[in-house]
Coordinates of N, CA and C in Angstrom, one line a residue:
M1 N -12.0 -31.4 -9.5 CA -10.9 -30.2 -10.1 C -10.0 -30.4 -9.0
P2 N -8.5 -30.6 -10.3 CA -7.6 -31.1 -9.6 C -6.7 -29.7 -8.7
R3 N -6.0 -30.2 -7.7 CA -5.5 -29.2 -6.4 C -3.8 -29.0 -6.8
Y4 N -3.3 -27.3 -6.8 CA -2.0 -27.8 -6.8 C -1.4 -27.0 -5.6
L5 N 0.0 -27.3 -5.7 CA 0.5 -27.1 -4.5 C 1.7 -26.0 -5.2
S6 N 1.8 -24.5 -4.8 CA 2.8 -23.7 -5.0 C 4.0 -23.4 -4.0
L7 N 5.1 -24.3 -4.3 CA 6.0 -23.9 -2.9 C 7.1 -22.5 -3.7
V8 N 6.5 -21.3 -3.0 CA 7.2 -20.3 -2.7 C 9.2 -20.2 -2.2
R9 N 9.8 -19.8 -3.6 CA 11.1 -20.0 -3.0 C 11.9 -18.7 -2.9
I10 N 12.6 -18.7 -1.8 CA 13.1 -17.4 -2.0 C 15.0 -17.7 -1.8
D11 N 15.3 -17.0 -2.0 CA 17.3 -16.9 -1.4 C 17.1 -16.0 -0.4
E12 N 17.3 -16.3 0.8 CA 16.7 -15.5 2.1 C 18.2 -14.5 2.5
N13 N 19.5 -14.9 2.0 CA 20.7 -14.1 1.7 C 20.9 -13.1 1.0
N14 N 19.9 -13.0 -0.3 CA 19.1 -12.2 -1.2 C 18.3 -11.4 -1.6
A15 N 17.4 -11.5 -0.7 CA 16.3 -11.1 -0.1 C 15.9 -9.6 -0.1
P16 N 15.4 -9.1 -0.3 CA 15.9 -7.2 0.2 C 15.3 -7.1 2.0
A17 N 16.3 -6.7 2.5 CA 16.3 -6.4 3.8 C 14.8 -6.0 4.5
E18 N 14.9 -5.0 3.8 CA 13.1 -4.5 4.7 C 11.8 -5.5 4.5
G19 N 12.3 -5.9 4.2 CA 11.0 -7.3 3.1 C 10.2 -6.8 2.5
P20 N 9.1 -6.8 2.0 CA 7.7 -6.4 0.7 C 7.8 -4.7 1.1
S21 N 7.6 -4.3 0.2 CA 7.0 -2.9 0.0 C 5.9 -3.2 0.4
P22 N 5.3 -1.5 1.2 CA 3.8 -2.0 1.4 C 3.2 -1.7 -0.2
E23 N 3.8 -1.1 -1.4 CA 2.8 -1.5 -3.0 C 2.8 -2.6 -3.2
L24 N 4.2 -3.8 -3.0 CA 3.7 -5.3 -3.0 C 2.7 -5.4 -2.4
M25 N 2.5 -5.3 -1.3 CA 1.6 -5.9 -0.3 C 0.6 -5.8 -0.4
Q26 N 0.5 -4.6 -1.3 CA -1.6 -4.0 -2.0 C -1.4 -4.8 -2.9
R27 N -0.6 -4.9 -3.7 CA -0.8 -5.8 -5.4 C -1.1 -7.5 -4.9
M28 N 0.1 -7.8 -3.8 CA -0.7 -9.3 -3.3 C -2.0 -9.5 -2.8
G29 N -2.1 -8.2 -2.0 CA -3.4 -8.4 -1.6 C -4.7 -8.4 -2.6
E30 N -4.5 -7.3 -3.2 CA -5.2 -7.6 -4.6 C -5.7 -8.9 -5.7
L31 N -4.4 -9.8 -5.4 CA -3.8 -10.7 -6.3 C -5.1 -12.0 -5.8
I32 N -4.6 -11.8 -4.4 CA -5.2 -13.1 -3.6 C -6.8 -13.0 -3.6
E33 N -7.1 -11.2 -3.6 CA -8.8 -11.5 -3.5 C -9.3 -11.7 -4.6
E34 N -9.0 -11.6 -5.5 CA -9.3 -11.8 -6.8 C -9.2 -13.6 -7.3
M35 N -8.1 -14.3 -6.9 CA -8.1 -16.1 -6.9 C -9.0 -16.1 -6.1
T36 N -9.2 -15.8 -4.7 CA -10.2 -16.3 -3.4 C -11.6 -15.7 -4.2
K37 N -11.8 -14.6 -5.1 CA -12.9 -14.8 -5.6 C -13.2 -15.5 -6.8
A38 N -12.1 -15.6 -7.2 CA -12.4 -16.6 -8.7 C -13.0 -18.3 -7.9
G39 N -12.3 -18.7 -6.9 CA -12.3 -20.2 -6.2 C -11.9 -20.6 -6.7
V40 N -9.9 -20.1 -6.8 CA -8.5 -20.7 -7.2 C -8.4 -20.9 -6.1
L41 N -8.1 -20.0 -5.5 CA -7.1 -20.2 -4.0 C -8.0 -20.5 -3.0
L42 N -7.8 -21.6 -2.5 CA -7.9 -22.4 -1.2 C -7.0 -21.9 0.0
E43 N -5.9 -21.6 0.1 CA -4.9 -21.6 1.4 C -3.9 -21.0 0.7
T44 N -3.1 -19.7 1.1 CA -2.0 -19.3 1.3 C -1.5 -18.8 2.0
A45 N 0.2 -18.7 2.5 CA 0.7 -18.1 3.9 C 2.3 -18.1 3.3
G46 N 2.9 -17.5 3.8 CA 4.1 -17.2 4.1 C 4.7 -18.0 5.4
L47 N 6.2 -18.2 5.5 CA 6.8 -19.0 6.3 C 7.8 -17.9 7.3
T48 N 7.6 -18.0 8.3 CA 8.9 -17.6 9.1 C 10.4 -18.2 8.5
P49 N 11.3 -17.2 8.9 CA 12.6 -17.3 8.1 C 13.1 -18.8 9.0
T50 N 14.3 -19.5 8.3 CA 14.8 -21.0 8.2 C 15.4 -20.2 9.3
A51 N 15.9 -18.8 10.2 CA 16.7 -18.9 11.2 C 15.8 -19.3 12.2
Q52 N 14.1 -19.5 12.6 CA 13.4 -20.2 12.9 C 13.0 -21.2 13.0
G53 N 13.0 -22.1 12.0 CA 12.9 -23.4 11.7 C 13.7 -24.4 12.2
T54 N 13.6 -25.9 12.2 CA 14.2 -27.1 12.8 C 13.5 -28.2 11.4
R55 N 14.9 -28.9 11.2 CA 15.2 -30.0 10.6 C 14.9 -31.3 10.9
V56 N 13.8 -31.9 10.5 CA 14.3 -33.7 11.7 C 14.8 -34.4 9.8
H57 N 15.8 -35.1 10.1 CA 16.4 -35.8 9.4 C 15.9 -37.4 9.2
Y58 N 15.4 -38.4 8.8 CA 15.6 -40.1 9.1 C 16.5 -40.0 7.9
E59 N 17.3 -41.1 8.8 CA 18.6 -41.7 7.5 C 18.9 -43.1 8.3
G60 N 19.0 -44.5 7.3 CA 19.4 -45.6 7.9 C 18.8 -45.9 9.2
G61 N 17.7 -45.3 10.1 CA 17.6 -45.4 11.0 C 16.8 -44.5 11.9
A62 N 18.7 -43.9 12.0 CA 18.3 -42.5 13.0 C 17.4 -41.5 12.6
I63 N 16.8 -40.6 13.4 CA 16.5 -39.7 13.3 C 17.2 -38.0 14.4
S64 N 18.0 -37.3 12.9 CA 18.6 -36.1 13.7 C 17.9 -34.8 13.6
V65 N 18.1 -33.4 14.8 CA 16.9 -32.7 15.0 C 18.0 -31.5 14.6
T66 N 17.7 -30.5 13.4 CA 18.6 -29.2 13.4 C 18.1 -28.3 13.4
D67 N 18.9 -27.2 14.5 CA 18.1 -25.8 14.2 C 18.5 -25.1 13.2
G68 N 17.3 -23.9 12.4 CA 18.1 -23.0 11.8 C 19.2 -22.2 12.3
P69 N 19.1 -21.5 11.6 CA 19.4 -21.0 9.9 C 20.4 -22.5 9.4
F70 N 20.2 -22.2 8.0 CA 20.2 -23.3 7.8 C 21.3 -23.1 6.1
T71 N 22.4 -22.1 6.6 CA 23.6 -21.9 5.9 C 23.5 -22.0 4.5
E72 N 23.8 -23.5 4.4 CA 23.9 -24.4 3.4 C 23.0 -24.1 2.0
T73 N 21.5 -23.7 2.9 CA 20.6 -24.2 1.7 C 20.6 -22.3 1.0
K74 N 20.9 -22.6 -0.1 CA 20.3 -21.6 -1.0 C 19.0 -20.9 -2.0
E75 N 18.4 -21.8 -1.4 CA 16.9 -21.6 -1.3 C 16.1 -21.8 -0.5
A76 N 15.0 -21.7 0.5 CA 14.7 -21.8 1.0 C 12.9 -21.3 1.1
V77 N 11.8 -22.8 1.1 CA 10.7 -22.2 1.0 C 9.7 -20.8 1.9
G78 N 9.8 -20.1 1.2 CA 9.0 -19.1 2.0 C 7.7 -18.8 1.8
G79 N 7.1 -19.4 1.9 CA 5.3 -19.6 1.6 C 5.1 -20.6 0.3
Y80 N 3.9 -20.9 0.8 CA 3.0 -21.8 -0.5 C 1.0 -21.0 -0.7
A81 N 1.1 -21.9 -1.5 CA -0.4 -21.4 -2.1 C -1.2 -22.7 -1.9
I82 N -2.3 -23.1 -2.2 CA -2.9 -24.1 -2.7 C -4.1 -24.0 -3.4
M83 N -4.0 -24.1 -4.7 CA -4.8 -24.0 -6.0 C -5.7 -25.2 -6.1
Q84 N -6.7 -24.7 -6.7 CA -7.9 -25.7 -6.8 C -8.2 -25.3 -8.6
C85 N -7.8 -25.7 -9.3 CA -7.4 -24.9 -10.9 C -8.1 -26.4 -11.5
K86 N -8.7 -25.9 -13.1 CA -9.5 -27.0 -14.2 C -7.9 -27.8 -14.9
D87 N -6.3 -27.3 -14.6 CA -5.7 -28.0 -15.1 C -4.5 -27.2 -15.0
T88 N -3.1 -27.6 -15.2 CA -1.8 -27.4 -15.0 C -2.1 -26.0 -15.4
A89 N -2.3 -26.0 -16.7 CA -1.7 -24.7 -17.3 C -3.0 -23.6 -16.6
E90 N -3.7 -23.7 -16.0 CA -4.3 -22.1 -15.0 C -3.3 -22.5 -14.0
A91 N -3.1 -23.7 -13.6 CA -2.0 -23.5 -12.0 C -1.3 -22.2 -12.7
L92 N -0.3 -22.9 -14.0 CA 1.4 -21.7 -14.1 C 0.5 -20.4 -14.1
E93 N -1.0 -19.9 -15.0 CA -0.6 -18.8 -15.3 C -1.0 -18.2 -13.7
W94 N -2.0 -18.6 -13.2 CA -2.0 -17.8 -11.7 C -0.8 -17.7 -11.5
T95 N 0.2 -19.1 -11.1 CA 1.4 -18.8 -10.8 C 2.6 -17.7 -11.5
K96 N 2.2 -17.5 -12.3 CA 3.2 -16.2 -12.9 C 2.4 -15.0 -12.5
R97 N 1.1 -14.9 -12.6 CA 0.5 -13.5 -11.5 C 0.4 -13.2 -10.7
F98 N 1.2 -14.0 -9.7 CA 1.8 -13.9 -8.4 C 3.4 -13.1 -8.6
L99 N 3.9 -14.0 -9.3 CA 5.5 -13.9 -9.2 C 5.4 -12.5 -9.9
K100 N 4.4 -11.8 -10.9 CA 4.7 -10.6 -11.8 C 4.4 -9.2 -10.5
V101 N 3.9 -9.7 -9.3 CA 3.7 -8.4 -8.6 C 4.7 -8.4 -8.0
H102 N 5.9 -8.4 -8.1 CA 6.7 -8.8 -7.1 C 7.5 -7.7 -8.0
E103 N 8.9 -7.0 -6.8 CA 9.4 -5.6 -7.5 C 10.4 -6.3 -8.2
D104 N 11.6 -5.9 -9.4 CA 12.6 -6.4 -9.5 C 13.6 -6.7 -8.3
K105 N 13.8 -6.1 -7.5 CA 15.1 -6.5 -6.3 C 14.9 -8.0 -5.9
W106 N 13.4 -8.3 -6.2 CA 13.1 -9.8 -5.8 C 13.4 -10.7 -6.8
T107 N 14.2 -12.1 -5.8 CA 14.2 -13.2 -6.9 C 13.5 -14.4 -6.2
V108 N 12.4 -14.7 -6.4 CA 11.6 -15.3 -6.5 C 11.2 -16.3 -7.6
T109 N 11.2 -18.0 -7.0 CA 10.9 -19.0 -7.7 C 9.5 -20.2 -7.2
C110 N 9.0 -20.4 -7.9 CA 7.6 -21.1 -7.2 C 7.6 -22.5 -8.1
E111 N 7.9 -23.4 -7.2 CA 7.7 -24.5 -7.8 C 5.7 -25.3 -7.6
V112 N 5.2 -25.6 -9.0 CA 4.1 -26.2 -8.8 C 4.1 -27.7 -8.6
R113 N 3.0 -27.7 -8.8 CA 3.3 -29.6 -8.3 C 1.4 -30.1 -7.9
E114 N 0.9 -30.8 -8.5 CA -0.6 -31.4 -8.4 C -0.4 -32.6 -7.5
I115 N -1.2 -32.0 -6.7 CA -1.4 -32.9 -5.7 C -2.3 -34.2 -5.2
M116 N -1.8 -35.2 -5.2 CA -2.1 -36.4 -5.5 C -3.0 -36.9 -4.6
E117 N -4.3 -37.3 -5.2 CA -5.7 -37.4 -4.5 C -5.8 -38.6 -4.2
G118 N -6.6 -39.5 -3.1 CA -7.0 -40.0 -3.1 C -6.0 -41.4 -1.9

């Protein structure tokens, strides 16, 4: 069965300052448990803010290193999930369910891509 990577993108400037509510975390935990029991979720994690990140860029034979935060970035990858699904449609259905556990004050975008094997 193919594996899929869901990149969870958020706008750090517009995310709720208090972070996820306890209710959101409970719904998220329940969904993660369901996905794990279904054999779909292989791995998931949130990422630290871009202020704690570093970018390493390669161009024209030269490498540059820039410490965060990256103020020019509108959306940052805030987390990820690796899923094993029968097809893209199933991966998208699980991703939609993930997005629906969020409250209306959140703006979240997931980019779902199949992982190339071999």
